[in-house]
Amino acid sequence: MADTLTTSSDTGVFTRDQVEMLSARKGEPEWLRQHRLEAYDRFAAAPMPTMREETWRYTDLGSALSFDAYEFAAETKPVTAIRDLPAVLVDEIEHADDYSGRMVQVDGSVVLRELSDELREKGVVFTSLDVAVQEHPELVRQYLGTALRPEEGEVSADTKFGDLNTAFASGGTFVYIPKGVRVEAPLRVWRTITRPGVAVFPRTVIVAEEEAEVSVVDQMVSADAEGGAFCAASTEIIGEELARVNYIPVQRWGNGTIHLSTDRVIARRDARVTSLHVTLGGALSRVDAQCRMEGPGSHVDLLGLYLAEGKQHIDHETLQDHLSPHAASNLLFKGALMDEGHGVFRGMIRVAPGAQRTNAYQTNRNLLLSNSARADSLPNLEIGADDVRCSHAATVGQLDKEEMFYLMSRGIPKEEATRLVVFGFFGEVLEQLELEGVRKDMYGLVERKLLRNRR
Amino acid sequence: MADPLLKITNLHAEVAEDGTEILRGVDLEMEAGKIHAIMGPNGSGKSTLSKVISGHPVYEVTDGDILFRGESIIDMEPDERARAGVFLAFQYPVEVPGVSIANFMRTALSAKRGEEVDVFDFHDELVEKMEMLGMEPVFAERSVNDGFSGGEKKRNEILQLAMLEPVLAVMDETDSGLDIDALQVVSAGINKIREQNSDMAVLLITHYQRMLNYIEPDVVHVMVGGRIVRSGGPELAHELEAKGYDWVKNEAGAEAELARI
């Protein structure tokens, strides 16, 4: 493709030259450089989303995001001690005891990574994407871009930010679990952004081979700061036959940050993949999550939990793509919106003509905790097969007055009663998670945010 | 004579939203440790009285006062009244999905005591009370009233009563929807709680006389048209059972009739 597709005003500091420089600095193989440049050209050719488009009707990204406002993250040196990490992470990492491996990304670089010798000997790879390109080039080449596929010729506002991530991906996480290997405790990843005005592009690739099992918890944490940062993230998950994958991204960026994430799952025959998107932070967050049921017997659970305060805007765009018969997908996204928070959910179940005996469900529920909060929910079905069980449901409701009176009549103050109701509301999502420790962490994060909001 | 525990004078209350007056001058006095029953036909305002005592936001007090231990509670929030010692057993207990009975009760007890209740002490206490009421311990892990049978819901109310140890228990048609076996279990539970806490006063609101066979009242009141039209001893309940509510309605006279029309 030609360079002339781009003009600086469309892409700001995110220029084609920057892609070349990044790839050269990392000493990448030619195929990866090409992969980045192709993605870059699609990014540059794609229009910025506007609210005139159906998929962006309730999210005004154009007013919030200016590419000129950001700069690339500097490369950061590795650290050996947890206490040398940015303060916002230290306590949390020191107290997390339940893990098989841990990794920390500061701005654009992974600065710490650990994996037990036992798992390493079994062939497990858990490293930054940058290092994986050097140490396991064939694996990366095989899997990078398989779930987030370049859709040739079809650039749009919806493909723009996945491509942006591919073009500038830095740091990142590569997880490879060989056939039959079970990783019991989760792999834990923390990412942080150290100052406002920085743009980061974390790319996560998780591959679970036949009958492999793994859970990845991806915490994105930064301190509140004037100005905010920009994160264009992307995750690809490939679950091979009978694989079992749990993936829990937890977005807790400081206020002001814009977060755009393009996440793709492929589930092969009898694979089981569960993702839980937890969104608590940032000013504007949009997660575009799609799962493809590519093999019979595959089962994907897409779970989501979001809690907005202030003027936070949290948007989810989902697709459950049934390409194979006898597969199942179950989506449950629940959000509570305080203050002037705004939640948007737009979901689609698509069943291909040959995908008979599909079971697909989609539920989005919103709880408005203030009169100024708002939620828009648009569930959709597109069914090409005739022997399927599919349903969708969407609700937007307020706190139930009788429920609140009942709790208060037992002596529980209003704020605490609200907290109990919100916990109960999110419980339906969190109880589906098999990882007890992670579930407790999530209740804790929700509690912390509710308590902070009360002040 | 000591101050009454509960003193309601000339209480008028209406539905806040549309101004429909339901309580039209209720007068009632109760002493600590006593059992009062309020009986009355449907629509007489007896359930509303229980909710107004607990501070349900749907109702607005337009005149009169409720003194609890000598102090007016009508400007207090429902949770403040509860912490002061008022308990309402709901006629229709509310489902709270995702919140376990154990979590609910521990939060309530912590609020009442003003400090976090120790998890282990709490658990012992809960198990003890559940045993007393013939409840399986697994019950505590179930979401509050979520998918419970009518009998289970009412038993859960009694469990909360046992845990929170109020000074005044208002029982709003606790007998409704219960078969005779369940009614006996629930009544026995209330009696056991009274054995342990003899100062607790009970205001039993009921449409039927049958619950009073198991929990004997000291005083029986009859409510018609938003006020108490007659009070007496336990024999009044039997008289009502025999003669029906039309008898008191007629006796209540033209004023109450007019008020209802």
XYZ file of C-alpha atoms in Angstrom, chain B residues 41-203:
163
model
C -60.809 -6.586 57.683
C -58.908 -6.173 54.434
C -58.190 -2.553 53.649
C -58.563 -1.402 57.236
C -55.024 0.030 57.274
C -53.400 -2.471 59.647
C -50.522 -3.373 57.305
C -50.019 0.294 56.516
C -49.704 0.975 60.247
C -46.851 -1.563 60.457
C -45.036 0.092 57.558
C -45.539 3.592 58.926
C -44.087 2.489 62.261
C -41.015 1.204 60.350
C -40.726 4.301 58.196
C -41.660 3.051 54.719
C -41.019 5.973 52.328
C -44.218 5.321 50.384
C -46.252 6.784 53.243
C -46.286 10.261 54.640
C -47.370 11.077 58.175
C -49.663 14.110 57.998
C -50.689 14.390 61.644
C -50.077 12.833 65.028
C -46.942 11.190 66.362
C -45.216 7.908 67.112
C -43.215 7.907 70.337
C -40.818 5.020 70.824
C -39.264 4.922 74.287
C -40.541 8.441 74.784
C -39.022 9.906 71.621
C -40.654 10.741 68.331
C -39.442 8.527 65.489
C -41.497 9.908 62.628
C -38.575 11.912 61.224
C -36.154 8.990 61.454
C -35.017 6.898 58.471
C -36.021 3.212 58.453
C -32.467 2.112 59.322
C -32.304 4.487 62.315
C -35.596 3.141 63.641
C -34.316 -0.397 63.230
C -31.123 0.376 65.127
C -33.250 1.976 67.854
C -34.960 -1.406 68.266
C -37.941 -1.573 65.913
C -38.262 -4.690 63.763
C -40.801 -5.353 61.040
C -41.479 -8.910 59.912
C -42.724 -8.436 56.364
C -45.945 -9.857 55.063
C -44.173 -10.305 51.730
C -40.435 -10.632 52.411
C -38.379 -9.130 49.591
C -35.946 -11.142 47.467
C -32.383 -9.839 47.433
C -30.570 -11.841 44.735
C -26.879 -12.466 45.218
C -26.812 -11.476 48.895
C -26.539 -14.424 51.282
C -28.528 -14.501 54.504
C -25.233 -14.721 56.402
C -23.800 -11.631 54.702
C -27.077 -9.751 55.112
C -27.359 -10.541 58.812
C -23.725 -9.808 59.570
C -24.032 -6.428 57.856
C -27.214 -5.681 59.821
C -25.713 -6.748 63.149
C -22.567 -4.725 62.494
C -24.709 -1.668 61.737
C -26.731 -2.190 64.897
C -23.710 -2.653 67.146
C -21.720 0.108 65.487
C -18.698 -2.123 64.930
C -17.729 -4.937 62.617
C -19.054 -8.199 64.045
C -16.420 -10.911 64.287
C -16.963 -13.516 61.551
C -16.545 -16.519 63.831
C -18.642 -15.207 66.719
C -21.297 -14.290 64.219
C -21.291 -17.713 62.640
C -21.728 -19.428 66.019
C -24.601 -17.134 66.863
C -26.303 -17.684 63.531
C -26.009 -21.469 63.722
C -27.395 -21.451 67.252
C -30.439 -19.397 66.246
C -30.993 -21.531 63.166
C -30.944 -24.676 65.281
C -33.441 -23.115 67.647
C -35.763 -22.513 64.689
C -35.146 -25.930 63.161
C -33.345 -24.548 60.112
C -30.545 -26.246 58.185
C -27.242 -24.332 58.373
C -26.881 -24.381 54.549
C -29.846 -22.012 54.513
C -27.491 -19.215 55.603
C -25.585 -19.382 52.317
C -28.677 -18.961 50.178
C -29.553 -15.590 48.683
C -32.057 -13.737 50.835
C -35.564 -15.025 49.993
C -34.462 -15.799 46.432
C -36.557 -18.756 45.302
C -37.756 -19.462 48.840
C -41.141 -21.050 49.495
C -43.688 -19.004 51.426
C -42.870 -20.909 54.603
C -39.118 -20.450 54.148
C -39.545 -16.717 53.686
C -41.496 -16.392 56.900
C -39.010 -18.539 58.790
C -36.240 -16.327 57.476
C -38.077 -13.341 58.957
C -38.179 -15.085 62.329
C -34.468 -15.884 62.062
C -33.750 -12.196 61.513
C -35.952 -11.364 64.482
C -33.950 -13.803 66.595
C -30.618 -12.369 65.433
C -31.450 -8.689 65.751
C -33.126 -8.927 69.178
C -35.373 -5.887 68.795
C -37.303 -4.134 71.559
C -40.440 -4.058 69.471
C -41.347 -6.670 66.882
C -44.094 -5.728 64.454
C -45.347 -8.870 62.739
C -47.264 -7.985 59.590
C -49.599 -10.867 58.746
C -46.870 -13.366 59.454
C -49.533 -16.076 59.322
C -50.660 -15.287 55.792
C -49.853 -17.924 53.224
C -48.810 -20.493 55.830
C -50.382 -23.879 56.307
C -51.086 -24.983 59.841
C -47.769 -26.882 60.220
C -45.716 -23.928 59.047
C -47.767 -21.629 61.247
C -46.962 -23.767 64.274
C -43.245 -23.734 63.490
C -43.215 -19.964 63.050
C -45.288 -19.367 66.189
C -43.085 -21.676 68.232
C -40.085 -19.691 66.990
C -41.583 -16.418 68.128
C -42.412 -17.910 71.532
C -38.845 -19.188 71.944
C -37.465 -15.775 71.122
C -39.784 -14.278 73.744
C -38.572 -16.777 76.327
C -35.048 -15.503 75.789
C -36.015 -11.889 75.476
C -38.996 -11.323 77.727
C -38.851 -7.528 77.409
C -39.565 -7.694 73.697
C -42.983 -6.345 72.850
C -44.835 -7.883 69.924
C -47.399 -6.185 67.743
